Coordinates of C-alpha atoms and ligand atoms in Angstrom, one line a residue:
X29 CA 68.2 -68.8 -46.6
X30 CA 69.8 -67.3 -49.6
X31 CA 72.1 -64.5 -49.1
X32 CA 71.8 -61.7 -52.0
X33 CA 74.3 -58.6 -52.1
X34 CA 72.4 -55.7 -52.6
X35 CA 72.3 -52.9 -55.3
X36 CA 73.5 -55.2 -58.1
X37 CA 70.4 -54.5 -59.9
X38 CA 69.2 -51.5 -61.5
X39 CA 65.4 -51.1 -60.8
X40 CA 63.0 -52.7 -63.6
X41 CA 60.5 -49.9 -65.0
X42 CA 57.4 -51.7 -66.2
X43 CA 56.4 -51.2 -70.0
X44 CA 52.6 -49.9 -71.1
X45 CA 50.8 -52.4 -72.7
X46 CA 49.5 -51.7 -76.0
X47 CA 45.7 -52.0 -76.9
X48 CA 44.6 -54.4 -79.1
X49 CA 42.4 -51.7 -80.6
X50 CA 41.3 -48.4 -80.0
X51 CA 38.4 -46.2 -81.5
X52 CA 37.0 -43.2 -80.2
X53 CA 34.5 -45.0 -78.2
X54 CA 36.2 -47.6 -76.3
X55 CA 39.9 -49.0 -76.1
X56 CA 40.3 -53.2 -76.0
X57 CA 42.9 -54.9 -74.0
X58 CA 43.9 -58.6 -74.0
X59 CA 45.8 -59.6 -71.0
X60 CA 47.2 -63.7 -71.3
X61 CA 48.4 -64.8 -67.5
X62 CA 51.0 -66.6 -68.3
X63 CA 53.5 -68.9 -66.3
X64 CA 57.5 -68.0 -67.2
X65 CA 60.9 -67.6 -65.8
X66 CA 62.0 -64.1 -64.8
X67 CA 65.5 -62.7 -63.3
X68 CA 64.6 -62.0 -59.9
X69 CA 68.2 -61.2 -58.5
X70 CA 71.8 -61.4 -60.6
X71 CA 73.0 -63.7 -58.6
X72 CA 69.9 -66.3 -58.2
X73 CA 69.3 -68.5 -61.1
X74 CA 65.9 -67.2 -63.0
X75 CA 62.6 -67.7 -61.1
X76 CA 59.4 -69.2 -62.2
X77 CA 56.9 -67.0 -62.3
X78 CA 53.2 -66.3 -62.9
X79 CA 52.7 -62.6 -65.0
X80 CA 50.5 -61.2 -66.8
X81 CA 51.9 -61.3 -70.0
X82 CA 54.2 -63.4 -68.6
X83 CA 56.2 -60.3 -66.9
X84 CA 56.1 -60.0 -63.1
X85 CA 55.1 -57.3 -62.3
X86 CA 52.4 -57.0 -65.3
X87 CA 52.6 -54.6 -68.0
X88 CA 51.4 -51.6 -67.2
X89 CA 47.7 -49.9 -68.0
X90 CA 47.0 -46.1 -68.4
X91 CA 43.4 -44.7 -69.2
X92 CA 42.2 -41.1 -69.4
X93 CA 39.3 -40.2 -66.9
X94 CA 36.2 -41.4 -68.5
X95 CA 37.8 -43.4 -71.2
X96 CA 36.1 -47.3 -71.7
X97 CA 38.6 -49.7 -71.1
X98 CA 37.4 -53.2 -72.1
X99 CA 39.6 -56.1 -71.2
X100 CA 39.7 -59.6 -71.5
X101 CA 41.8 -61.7 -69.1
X102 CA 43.2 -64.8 -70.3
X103 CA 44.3 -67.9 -68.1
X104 CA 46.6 -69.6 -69.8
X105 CA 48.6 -70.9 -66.8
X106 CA 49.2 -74.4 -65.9
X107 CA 46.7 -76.6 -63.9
X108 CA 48.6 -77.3 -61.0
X109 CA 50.0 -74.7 -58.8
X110 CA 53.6 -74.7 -58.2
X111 CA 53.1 -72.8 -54.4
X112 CA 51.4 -74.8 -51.9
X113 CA 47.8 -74.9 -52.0
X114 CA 45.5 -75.5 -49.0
X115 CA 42.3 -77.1 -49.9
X116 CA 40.8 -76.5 -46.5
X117 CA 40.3 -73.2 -46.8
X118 CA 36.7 -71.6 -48.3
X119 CA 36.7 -71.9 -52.3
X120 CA 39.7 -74.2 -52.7
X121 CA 38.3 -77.8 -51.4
X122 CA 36.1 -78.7 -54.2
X123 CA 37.2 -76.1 -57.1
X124 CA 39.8 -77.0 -59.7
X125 CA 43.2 -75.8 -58.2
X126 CA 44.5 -73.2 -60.1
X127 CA 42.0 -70.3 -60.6
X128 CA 41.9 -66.8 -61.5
X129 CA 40.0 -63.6 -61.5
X130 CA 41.4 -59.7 -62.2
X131 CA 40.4 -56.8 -59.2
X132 CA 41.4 -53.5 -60.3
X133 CA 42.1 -52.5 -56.9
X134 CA 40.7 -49.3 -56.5
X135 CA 38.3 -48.8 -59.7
X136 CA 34.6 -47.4 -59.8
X137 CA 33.2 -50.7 -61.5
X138 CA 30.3 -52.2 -61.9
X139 CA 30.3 -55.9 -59.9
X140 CA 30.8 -58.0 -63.3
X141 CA 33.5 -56.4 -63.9
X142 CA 35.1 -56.3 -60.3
X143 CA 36.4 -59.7 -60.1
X144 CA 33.9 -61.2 -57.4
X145 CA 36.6 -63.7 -55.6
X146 CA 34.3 -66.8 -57.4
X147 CA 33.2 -65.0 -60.6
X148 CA 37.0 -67.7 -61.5
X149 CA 37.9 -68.9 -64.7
X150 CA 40.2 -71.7 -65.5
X151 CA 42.6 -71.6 -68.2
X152 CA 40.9 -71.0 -71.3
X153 CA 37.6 -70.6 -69.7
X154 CA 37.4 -74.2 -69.1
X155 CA 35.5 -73.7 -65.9
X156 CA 34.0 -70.8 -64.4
X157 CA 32.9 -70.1 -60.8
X158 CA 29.5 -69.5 -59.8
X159 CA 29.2 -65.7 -59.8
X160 CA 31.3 -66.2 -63.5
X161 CA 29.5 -63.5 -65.6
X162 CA 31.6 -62.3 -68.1
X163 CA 35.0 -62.7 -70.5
X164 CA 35.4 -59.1 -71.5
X165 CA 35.4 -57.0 -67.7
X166 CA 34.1 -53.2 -68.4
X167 CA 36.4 -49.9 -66.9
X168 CA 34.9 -46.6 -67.1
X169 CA 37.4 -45.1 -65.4
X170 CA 34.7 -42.2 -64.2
X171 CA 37.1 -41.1 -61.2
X172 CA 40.2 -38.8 -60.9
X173 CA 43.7 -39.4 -61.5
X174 CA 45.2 -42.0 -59.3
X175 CA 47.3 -45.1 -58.8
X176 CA 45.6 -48.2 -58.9
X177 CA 46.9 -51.7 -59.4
X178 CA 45.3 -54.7 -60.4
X179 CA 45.9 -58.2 -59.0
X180 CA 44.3 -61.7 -58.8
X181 CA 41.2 -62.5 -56.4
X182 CA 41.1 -66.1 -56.9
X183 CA 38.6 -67.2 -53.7
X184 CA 41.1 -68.9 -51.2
X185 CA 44.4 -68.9 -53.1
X186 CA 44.7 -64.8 -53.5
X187 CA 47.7 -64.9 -51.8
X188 CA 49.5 -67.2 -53.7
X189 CA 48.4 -66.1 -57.2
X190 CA 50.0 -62.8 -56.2
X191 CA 52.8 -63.8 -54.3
X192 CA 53.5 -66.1 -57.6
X193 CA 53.6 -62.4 -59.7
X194 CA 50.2 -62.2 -60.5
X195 CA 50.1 -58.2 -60.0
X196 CA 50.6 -54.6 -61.8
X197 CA 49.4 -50.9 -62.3
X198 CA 47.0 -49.4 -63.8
X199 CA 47.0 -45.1 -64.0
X200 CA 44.3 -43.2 -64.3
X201 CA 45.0 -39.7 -65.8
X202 CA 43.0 -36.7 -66.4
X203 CA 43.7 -33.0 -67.0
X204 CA 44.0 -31.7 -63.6
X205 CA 47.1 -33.5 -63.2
X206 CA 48.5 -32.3 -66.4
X207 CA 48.4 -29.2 -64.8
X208 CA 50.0 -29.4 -61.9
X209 CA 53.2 -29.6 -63.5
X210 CA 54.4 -32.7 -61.4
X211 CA 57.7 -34.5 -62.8
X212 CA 56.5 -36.5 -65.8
X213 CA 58.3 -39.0 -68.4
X214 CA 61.2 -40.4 -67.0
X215 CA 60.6 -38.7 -63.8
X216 CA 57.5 -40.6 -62.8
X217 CA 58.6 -43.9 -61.1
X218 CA 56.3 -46.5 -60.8
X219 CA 57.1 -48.9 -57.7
X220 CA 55.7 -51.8 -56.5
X221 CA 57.3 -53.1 -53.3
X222 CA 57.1 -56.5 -52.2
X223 CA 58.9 -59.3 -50.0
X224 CA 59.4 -62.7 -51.1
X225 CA 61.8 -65.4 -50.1
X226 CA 63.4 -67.8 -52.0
X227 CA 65.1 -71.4 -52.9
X228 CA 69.0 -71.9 -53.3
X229 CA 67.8 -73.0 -57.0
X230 CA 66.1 -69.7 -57.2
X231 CA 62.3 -70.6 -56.9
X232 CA 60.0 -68.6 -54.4
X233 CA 59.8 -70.2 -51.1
X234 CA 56.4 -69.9 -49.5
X235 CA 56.1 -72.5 -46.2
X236 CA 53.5 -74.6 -46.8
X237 CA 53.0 -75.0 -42.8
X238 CA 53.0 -72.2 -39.9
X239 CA 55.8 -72.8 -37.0
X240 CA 54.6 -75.1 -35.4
X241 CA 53.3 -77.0 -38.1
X242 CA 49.4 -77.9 -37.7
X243 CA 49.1 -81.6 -38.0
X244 CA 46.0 -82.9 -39.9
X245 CA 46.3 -80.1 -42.7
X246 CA 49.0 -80.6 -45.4
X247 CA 49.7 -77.9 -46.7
X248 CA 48.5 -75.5 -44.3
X249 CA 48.1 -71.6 -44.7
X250 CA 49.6 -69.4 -41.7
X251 CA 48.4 -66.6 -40.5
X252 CA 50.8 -64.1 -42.7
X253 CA 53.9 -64.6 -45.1
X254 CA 56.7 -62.5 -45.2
X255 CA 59.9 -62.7 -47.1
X256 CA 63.6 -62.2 -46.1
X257 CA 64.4 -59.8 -49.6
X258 CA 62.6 -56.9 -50.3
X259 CA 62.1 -56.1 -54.2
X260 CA 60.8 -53.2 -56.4
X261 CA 59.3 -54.3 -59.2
X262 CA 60.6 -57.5 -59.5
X263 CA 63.8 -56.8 -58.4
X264 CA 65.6 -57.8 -55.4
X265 CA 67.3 -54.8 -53.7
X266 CA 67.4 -52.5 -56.9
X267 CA 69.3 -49.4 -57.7
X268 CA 68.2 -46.7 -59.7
X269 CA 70.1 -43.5 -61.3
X270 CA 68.5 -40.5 -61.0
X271 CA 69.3 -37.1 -61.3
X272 CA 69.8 -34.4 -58.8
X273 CA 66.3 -32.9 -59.7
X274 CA 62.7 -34.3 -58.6
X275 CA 61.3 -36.9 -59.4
X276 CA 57.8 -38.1 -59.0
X277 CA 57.5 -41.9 -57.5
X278 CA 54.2 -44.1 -57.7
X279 CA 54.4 -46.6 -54.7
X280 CA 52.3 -49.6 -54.0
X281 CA 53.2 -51.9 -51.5
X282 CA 52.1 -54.8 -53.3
X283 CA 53.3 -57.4 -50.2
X284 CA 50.9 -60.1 -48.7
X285 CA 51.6 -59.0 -45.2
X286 CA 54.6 -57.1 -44.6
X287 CA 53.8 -53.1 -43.6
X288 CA 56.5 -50.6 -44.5
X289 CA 57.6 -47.9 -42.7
X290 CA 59.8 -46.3 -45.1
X291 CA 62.4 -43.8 -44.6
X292 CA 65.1 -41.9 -46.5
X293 CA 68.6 -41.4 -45.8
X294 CA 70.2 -38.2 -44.9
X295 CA 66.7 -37.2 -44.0
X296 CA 65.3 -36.7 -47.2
X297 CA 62.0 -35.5 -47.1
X298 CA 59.1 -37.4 -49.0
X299 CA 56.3 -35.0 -49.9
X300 CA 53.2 -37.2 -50.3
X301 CA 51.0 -35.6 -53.0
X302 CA 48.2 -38.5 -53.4
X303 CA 46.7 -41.5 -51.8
X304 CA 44.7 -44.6 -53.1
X305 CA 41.7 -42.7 -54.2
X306 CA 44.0 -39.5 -56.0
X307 CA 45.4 -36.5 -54.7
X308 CA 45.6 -34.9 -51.9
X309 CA 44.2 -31.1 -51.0
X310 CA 48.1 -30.5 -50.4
X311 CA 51.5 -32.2 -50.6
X312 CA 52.3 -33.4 -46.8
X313 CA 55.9 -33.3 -46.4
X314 CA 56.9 -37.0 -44.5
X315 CA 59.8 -38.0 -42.9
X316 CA 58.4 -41.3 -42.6
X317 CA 55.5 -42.6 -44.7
X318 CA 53.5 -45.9 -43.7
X319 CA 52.0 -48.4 -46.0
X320 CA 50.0 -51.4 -45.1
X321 CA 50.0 -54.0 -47.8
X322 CA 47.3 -52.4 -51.0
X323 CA 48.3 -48.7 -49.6
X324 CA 49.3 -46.0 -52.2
X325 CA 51.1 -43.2 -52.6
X326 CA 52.1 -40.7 -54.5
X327 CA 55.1 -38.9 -53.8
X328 CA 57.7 -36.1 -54.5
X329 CA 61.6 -36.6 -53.8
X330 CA 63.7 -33.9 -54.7
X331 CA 67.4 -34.9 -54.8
X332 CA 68.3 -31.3 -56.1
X333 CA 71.9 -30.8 -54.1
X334 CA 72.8 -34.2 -53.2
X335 CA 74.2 -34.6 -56.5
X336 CA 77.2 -37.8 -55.8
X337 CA 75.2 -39.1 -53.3
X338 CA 73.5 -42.8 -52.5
X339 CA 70.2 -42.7 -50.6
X340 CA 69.0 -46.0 -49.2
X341 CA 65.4 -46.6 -48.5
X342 CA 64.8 -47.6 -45.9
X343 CA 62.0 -49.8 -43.6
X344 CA 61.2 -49.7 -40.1
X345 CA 58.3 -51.5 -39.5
X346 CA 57.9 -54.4 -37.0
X347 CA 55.7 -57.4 -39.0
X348 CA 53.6 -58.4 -37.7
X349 CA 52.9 -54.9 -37.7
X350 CA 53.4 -52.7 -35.5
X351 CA 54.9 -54.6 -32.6
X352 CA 56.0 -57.5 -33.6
X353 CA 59.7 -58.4 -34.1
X354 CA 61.9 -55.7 -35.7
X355 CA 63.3 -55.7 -39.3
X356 CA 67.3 -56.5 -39.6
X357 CA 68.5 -53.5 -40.5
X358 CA 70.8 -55.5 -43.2
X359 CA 67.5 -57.1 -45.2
X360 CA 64.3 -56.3 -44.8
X361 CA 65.1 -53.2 -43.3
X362 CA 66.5 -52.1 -47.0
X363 CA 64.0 -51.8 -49.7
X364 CA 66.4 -49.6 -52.5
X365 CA 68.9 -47.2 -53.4
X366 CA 69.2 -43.9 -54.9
X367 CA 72.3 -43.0 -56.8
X368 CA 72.1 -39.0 -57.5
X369 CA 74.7 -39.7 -60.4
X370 CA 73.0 -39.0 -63.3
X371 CA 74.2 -34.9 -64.8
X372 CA 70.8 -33.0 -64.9
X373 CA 69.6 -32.9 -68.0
X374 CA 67.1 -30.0 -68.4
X375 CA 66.4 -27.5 -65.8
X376 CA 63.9 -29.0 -63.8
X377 CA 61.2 -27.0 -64.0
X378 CA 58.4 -28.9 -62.4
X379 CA 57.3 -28.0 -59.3
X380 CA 55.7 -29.9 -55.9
X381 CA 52.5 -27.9 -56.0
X382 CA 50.7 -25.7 -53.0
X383 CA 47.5 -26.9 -53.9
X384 CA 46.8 -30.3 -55.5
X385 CA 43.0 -31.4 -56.2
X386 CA 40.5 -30.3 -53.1
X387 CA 39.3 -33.4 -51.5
X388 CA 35.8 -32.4 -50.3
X389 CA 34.6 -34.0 -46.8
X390 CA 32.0 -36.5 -47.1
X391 CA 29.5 -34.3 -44.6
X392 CA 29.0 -36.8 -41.3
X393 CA 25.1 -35.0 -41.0
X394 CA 24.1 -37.2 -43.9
X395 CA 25.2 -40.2 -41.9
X396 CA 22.5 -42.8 -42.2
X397 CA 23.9 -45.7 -40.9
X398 CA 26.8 -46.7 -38.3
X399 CA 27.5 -50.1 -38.6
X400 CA 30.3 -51.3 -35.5
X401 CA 32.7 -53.9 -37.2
X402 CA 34.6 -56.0 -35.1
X403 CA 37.8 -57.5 -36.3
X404 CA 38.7 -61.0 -34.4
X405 CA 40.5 -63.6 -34.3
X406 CA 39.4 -67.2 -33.5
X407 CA 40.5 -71.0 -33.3
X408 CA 39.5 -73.4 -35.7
X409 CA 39.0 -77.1 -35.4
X410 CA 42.3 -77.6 -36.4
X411 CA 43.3 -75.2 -33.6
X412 CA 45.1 -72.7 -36.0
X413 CA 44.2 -69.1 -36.4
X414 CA 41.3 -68.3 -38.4
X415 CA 40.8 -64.3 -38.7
X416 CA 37.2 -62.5 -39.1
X417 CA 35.1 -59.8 -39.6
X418 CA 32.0 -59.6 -37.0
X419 CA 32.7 -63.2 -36.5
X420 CA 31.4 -64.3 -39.7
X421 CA 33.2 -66.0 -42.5
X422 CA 33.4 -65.5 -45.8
X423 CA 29.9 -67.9 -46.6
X424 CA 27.8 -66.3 -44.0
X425 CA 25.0 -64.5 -45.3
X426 CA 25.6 -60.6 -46.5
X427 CA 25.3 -58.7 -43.7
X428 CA 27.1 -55.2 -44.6
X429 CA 23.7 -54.2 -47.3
X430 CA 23.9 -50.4 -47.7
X431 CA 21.8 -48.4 -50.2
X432 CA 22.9 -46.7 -52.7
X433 CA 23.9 -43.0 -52.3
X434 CA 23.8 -43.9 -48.7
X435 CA 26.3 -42.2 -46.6
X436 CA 27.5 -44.7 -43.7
X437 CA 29.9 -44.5 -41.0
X438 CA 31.9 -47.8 -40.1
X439 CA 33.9 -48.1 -37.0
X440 CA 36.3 -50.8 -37.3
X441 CA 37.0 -52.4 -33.9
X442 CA 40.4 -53.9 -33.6
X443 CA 40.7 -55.8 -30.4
X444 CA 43.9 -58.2 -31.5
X445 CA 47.2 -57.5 -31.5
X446 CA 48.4 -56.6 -35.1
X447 CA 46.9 -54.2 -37.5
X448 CA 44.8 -54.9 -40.8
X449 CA 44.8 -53.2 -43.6
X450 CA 40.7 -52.8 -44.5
X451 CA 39.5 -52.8 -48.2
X452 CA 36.1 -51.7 -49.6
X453 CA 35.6 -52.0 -53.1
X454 CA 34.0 -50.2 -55.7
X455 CA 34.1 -47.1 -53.6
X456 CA 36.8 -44.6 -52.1
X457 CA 35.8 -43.7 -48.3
X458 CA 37.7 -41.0 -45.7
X459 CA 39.2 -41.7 -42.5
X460 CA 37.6 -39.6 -39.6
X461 CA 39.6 -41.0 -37.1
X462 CA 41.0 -43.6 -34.6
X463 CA 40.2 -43.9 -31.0
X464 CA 41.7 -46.1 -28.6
X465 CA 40.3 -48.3 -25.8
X466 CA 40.4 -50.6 -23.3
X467 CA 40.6 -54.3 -25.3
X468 CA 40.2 -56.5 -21.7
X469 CA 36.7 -54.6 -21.1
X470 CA 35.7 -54.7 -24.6
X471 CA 36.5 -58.4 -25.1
X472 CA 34.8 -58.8 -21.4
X473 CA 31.8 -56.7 -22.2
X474 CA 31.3 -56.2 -25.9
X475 CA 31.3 -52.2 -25.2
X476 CA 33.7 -49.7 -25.8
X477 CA 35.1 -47.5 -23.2
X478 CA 37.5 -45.4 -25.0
X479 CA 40.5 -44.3 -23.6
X480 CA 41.8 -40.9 -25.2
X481 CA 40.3 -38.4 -27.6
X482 CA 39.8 -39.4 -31.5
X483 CA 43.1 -39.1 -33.3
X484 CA 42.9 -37.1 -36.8
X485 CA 44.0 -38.6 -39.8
X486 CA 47.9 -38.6 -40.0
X487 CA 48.6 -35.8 -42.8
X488 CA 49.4 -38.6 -45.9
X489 CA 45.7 -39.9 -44.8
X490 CA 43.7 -36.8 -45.6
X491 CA 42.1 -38.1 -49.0
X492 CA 40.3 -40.6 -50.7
X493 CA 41.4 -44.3 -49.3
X494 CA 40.2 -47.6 -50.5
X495 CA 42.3 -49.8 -48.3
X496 CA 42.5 -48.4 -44.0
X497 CA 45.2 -48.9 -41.1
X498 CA 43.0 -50.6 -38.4
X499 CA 45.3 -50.7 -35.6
X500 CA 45.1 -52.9 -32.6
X501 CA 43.2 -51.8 -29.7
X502 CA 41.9 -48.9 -31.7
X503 CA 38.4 -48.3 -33.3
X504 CA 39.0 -46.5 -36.9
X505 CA 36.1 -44.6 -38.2
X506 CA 35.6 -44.5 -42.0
X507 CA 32.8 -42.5 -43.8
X508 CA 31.7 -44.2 -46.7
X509 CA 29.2 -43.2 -49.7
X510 CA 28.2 -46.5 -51.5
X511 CA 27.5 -46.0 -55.0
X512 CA 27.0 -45.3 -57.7
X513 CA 26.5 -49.1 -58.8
X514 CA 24.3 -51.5 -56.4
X515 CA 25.2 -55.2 -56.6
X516 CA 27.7 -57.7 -55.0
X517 CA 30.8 -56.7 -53.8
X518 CA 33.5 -57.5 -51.2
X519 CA 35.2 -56.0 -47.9
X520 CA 38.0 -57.6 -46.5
X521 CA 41.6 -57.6 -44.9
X522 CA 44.7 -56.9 -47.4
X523 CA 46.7 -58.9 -45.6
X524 CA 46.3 -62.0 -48.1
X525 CA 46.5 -64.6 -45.6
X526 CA 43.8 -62.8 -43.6
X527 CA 41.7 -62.7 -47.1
X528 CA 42.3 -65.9 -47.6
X529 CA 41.4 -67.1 -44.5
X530 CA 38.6 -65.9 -43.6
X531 CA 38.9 -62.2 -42.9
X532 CA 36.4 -61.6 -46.0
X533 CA 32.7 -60.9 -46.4
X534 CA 30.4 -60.1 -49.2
X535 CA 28.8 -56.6 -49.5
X536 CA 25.7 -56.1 -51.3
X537 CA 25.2 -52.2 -52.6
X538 CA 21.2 -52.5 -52.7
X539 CA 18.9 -50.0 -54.7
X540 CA 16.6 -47.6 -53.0
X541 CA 13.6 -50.4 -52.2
X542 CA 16.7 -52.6 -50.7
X543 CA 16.7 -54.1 -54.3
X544 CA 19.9 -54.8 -56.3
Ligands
C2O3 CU1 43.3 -55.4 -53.7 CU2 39.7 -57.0 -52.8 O1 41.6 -56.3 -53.3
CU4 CU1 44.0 -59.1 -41.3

C-alpha cells in the first residue's frame, strides 16, 4: 500500500466541452475515449488512465431542457485492457476485450441512444455488439434540471472501464433553476467521488482475485472493489479554497462499491436541494448525507462565519455497506478539505431557497402492477459469489415487461447482508418506503412477514431517484411510471461488480398491445 499525505492537492474542476457545432435546431458533440497519463496525487508518479477526451474525469456536458444534443462516441483506446479482465463472466468470453458503450445515467432517452450494455463498439467501430444500432446517440434532454453523469456500460467489464476513468457529468439546465437564485459560476462545484487504490509506480491497482483467490478462474472478479484513497475528481485527498459565503456543490459518488456517509466538520450543515432526478419540493437540512455508488446530490454549504477555518469531509460508512468493517478514520474515512481562506468577494447574495421545484407524487391508485423483486445471492460452479435479481441472470429471458404510461409499484426484497444501490433506466421513480422483516422466514418460506411499520423516505429521498438504497433485510417500495419511450432497457445493481456479475436484467418498455 502506498501512503499519500493528504491535502497537497487543490481539487481539479472539470472544463465544458465545446460543441463541434451548434444551430438552432440541434447541438453536435464528439467525444474520443482515449487512453493517457493523468496526475492522480503529487507525490505518485502520473497514472494511466482511460478518459474521455483523455481527461479523467471527462469534460463536462451542459444542455438546456429540451435542447437536442447529438453525440458521437469515439473508441480510440487500445485493444487490450490494462486492468484485469475476466472472461468468465456474461459478454466478455467470446467478445473482443476491450469494449465500450456511453449510459447517460439518468437521461429520458430513447433505447438507441441509452447505451444497451451490448449495443459495444470497438475502437473505431471495428466491431459492434449485437444490439449496436447507432454512431451518433440522440439526447432530448425533455426533463428538468439535474445532475447526471455519464459513464461506460461495456457488458461484463463496466466496472473496469470506469474504475479505469471512463466517467463524467452531464447538467441539465432550465429556467426554473435560474430562478432560484442558487450560488452559480464559481460557486457551483461539481464533485465526483470515488476510491481507487494504487501501485508504488503509480498505476491503479484493481486485484484480479477475491481473498481467497478462486482457483480455476484467472483473473477472477470479486464480489466489490474498494480502494484505500478517496479522490474528488481525479484527485486524491483534494483541497479547495472557498470563500466564507455559500457555495453550491454537485456530488456524484462515482465509486464501484464503496457507500459514503459523508459528514462535515464542526457540524456544518449540508442543505440537500436536489436528487438524481432534480430538485427537491424543499432544501432538507443534513447532518449526514448517504450516497450509494450512482446517487446524486445537490447541495448547499454555507461557510459564511468560519472565515480561517479548514473543514474536512468526512465518511462514515462501513463497506460493505452498512455493516461491514469500518472506515480508518485516517483514509478512507477522509474524502476533502475546505479551506475558508479565500476574502469574500461580492456580497453573497444568493440564497438556499424555501421552495425549490414541487415534486408531484406519482398517485399509488393508478397502480397497475406490483411486481416483488427479490435480490439474492448465489454460488456458482466455481463456488464464488454470483449476485441476482429474481434469480435470473443477465441472459434470462425479459421478465420485468411493463406498458408504457403504466404506473407500477416494485418491492425490492433484500434478504442478504449488504445493501444495493438499484438503477432503472430511462425513467425517474419515487421511493414510498422500506419495510423490514424477518429474512430466516422469508428465505425459509418465500413470504414476507414484516416486522415494523413502513419507514418514510429519509428527507434527501423525497424526489425523483433513478438509482435506490435497498437495504438488507428490508423490502423497498418504488413507484415507477414507464415511459414515455417503449423498447429495451436495463435494471440492475450500481455496485459494478454486482452489474457485472450478474445482478443485471433486461427490461422491455412494451406499447399498449404488449408491442415494442
Ligand atoms: Cu449508471 Cu445502467 O448505469
Ligand atoms: Cu448489488
Amino acid at each position: 500500500m502506498v501512503v499519500l499525505k493528504k491535502y497537497l492537492d487543490r481539487l481539479p474542476i472539470p472544463g465544458k466541452l465545446k460543441p463541434k457545432c451548434k444551430t438552432k435546431k440541434e447541438t453536435y458533440y464528439e467525444v474520443r475515449m482515449l487512453q493517457a497519463y493523468q496526475s492522480l496525487h503529487r507525490q505518485l508518479p502520473d497514472t494511466l488512465i482511460w478518459g474521455y477526451e483523455g481527461l479523467y474525469p471527462g469534460p463536462v456536458i451542459e444542455a438546456n431542457r429540451n435542447e437536442k444534443v447529438l453525440i458521437q462516441w469515439e473508441n480510440h483506446l487500445p485493444e487490450k485492457h490494462f486492468l484485469p479482465v475476466d472472461k468468465t463472466v456474461h459478454g466478455a468470453m467470446d467478445a473482443p476485450e476491450v469494449r465500450t458503450v456511453v449510459h447517460l445515467h439518468g437521461s429520458k432517452v430513447r433505447p438507441e441512444s441509452d447505451g444497451f450494455p451490448e449495443a459495444w463498439f470497438t475502437k473505431g467501430f471495428e466491431q459492434t455488439g449485437p444490439f449496436f444500432d447507432r454512431k451518433i446517440c440522440c439526447y432530448t434532454n425533455r426533463q428538468q434540471a439535474a445532475t447526471l453523469w455519464y459513464h461506460d456500460h461495456a457488458l461484463g467489464i463496466t466496472r473496469l472501464n470506469v474504475y479505469a476513468g471512463l466517467a463524467g457529468f452531464y447538467l441539465i439546465r432550465d429556467c426554473w433553476e435560474r430562478k432560484l437564485n442558487l450560488p452559480k459560476g464559481k460557486y457551483e462545484i461539481l464533485l465526483l467521488i470515488q476510491d481507487r487504490s494504487f501501485n508504488s509506480d503509480g498505476s491503479l491497482f484493481y486485484p484480479s482475485q477475491p481473498q481467497p483467490p478462486v482457483p480455476g478462474v484467472n483473473p477472477c472478479i470479486t464480489p466489490g472493489v474498494d480502494g484505500d484513497t478517496i479522490l474528488a475528481n481525479g484527485k486524491v485527498w483534494p483541497y479547495l479554497e472557498v470563500e466564507p459565503r455559500k457555495y453550491r456543490f454537485r456530488i456524484v459518488n462515482g465509486s464501484n462499491h464503496r457507500f459514503y456517509s459523508m459528514r462535515l466538520d464542526l457540524d456544518l450543515p449540508i442543505y440537500q436541494i436536489g436528487t438524481d432526478g432534480g430538485f427537491l419540493t424543499a432544501p432538507a437540512k443534513l447532518y449526514e448525507l448517504i450516497l450509494a455508488p450512482a446517487e446524486r446530490a445537490d447541495v448547499i454549504i454555507d461557510f459564511t462565519g468560519y472565515r480561517g477555518k479548514h473543514l474536512i469531509l468526512r465518511n462514515d460508512a462501513p463497506s460493505p455497506f452498512p455493516s461491514g468493517a469500518p472506515v480508518d478514520p485516517e483514509t478512507t474515512g477522509q474524502i476533502m478539505e475546505f479551506r475558508v481562506i479565500l476574502p469574500l468577494k461580492d456580497q453573497d447574495n444568493s440564497c438556499i431557497p424555501d421552495q425549490l421545484y414541487p415534486v408531484t407524487p406519482i398517485p399509488e391508485n393508478l397502480v397497475k402492477v406490483k411486481r416483488d423483486l427479490s435480490l439474492v445471492v448465489r454460488r456458482d460452479q466455481y463456488n464464488r459469489l454470483e449476485f441476482l435479481l429474481n434469480g435470473k441472470s443477465w441472459h434470462d429471458p425479459a421478465t420485468e415487461e411493463p406498458r408504457r404510461g403504466q404506473v407500477e409499484v416494485w418491492n425490492l426484497i433484500n434478504s442478504g447482508f449488504a445493501a444495493h444501490p438499484i438503477h432503472v433506466h430511462q425513467i425517474q421513480f419515487q421511493l414510498l418506503n422500506r419495510q423490514s422483516f424477518d429474512v430466516q422466514h422469508f428465505n425459509q418460506t418465500q413470504e414476507l412477514v414484516f416486522t415494523g411499520p413502513p419507514q418514510p423516505p429519509g428527507p434527501g429521498e423525497q424526489g425523483w431517484k433513478d438509482t435506490i438504497r435497498s437495504n438488507p433485510a428490508e423490502v423497498t417500495r418504488i413507484i415507477v411510471r414507464f415511459g414515455p419511450y417503449t423498447g429495451r432497457y436495463v435494471w440492475h445493481c450500481h455496485l459494478l461488480e454486482h452489474e457485472d456479475y450478474d445482478m443485471m436484467r433486461p427490461l422491455n418498455v412494451v406499447g399498449r398491445k404488449g408491442t415494442t
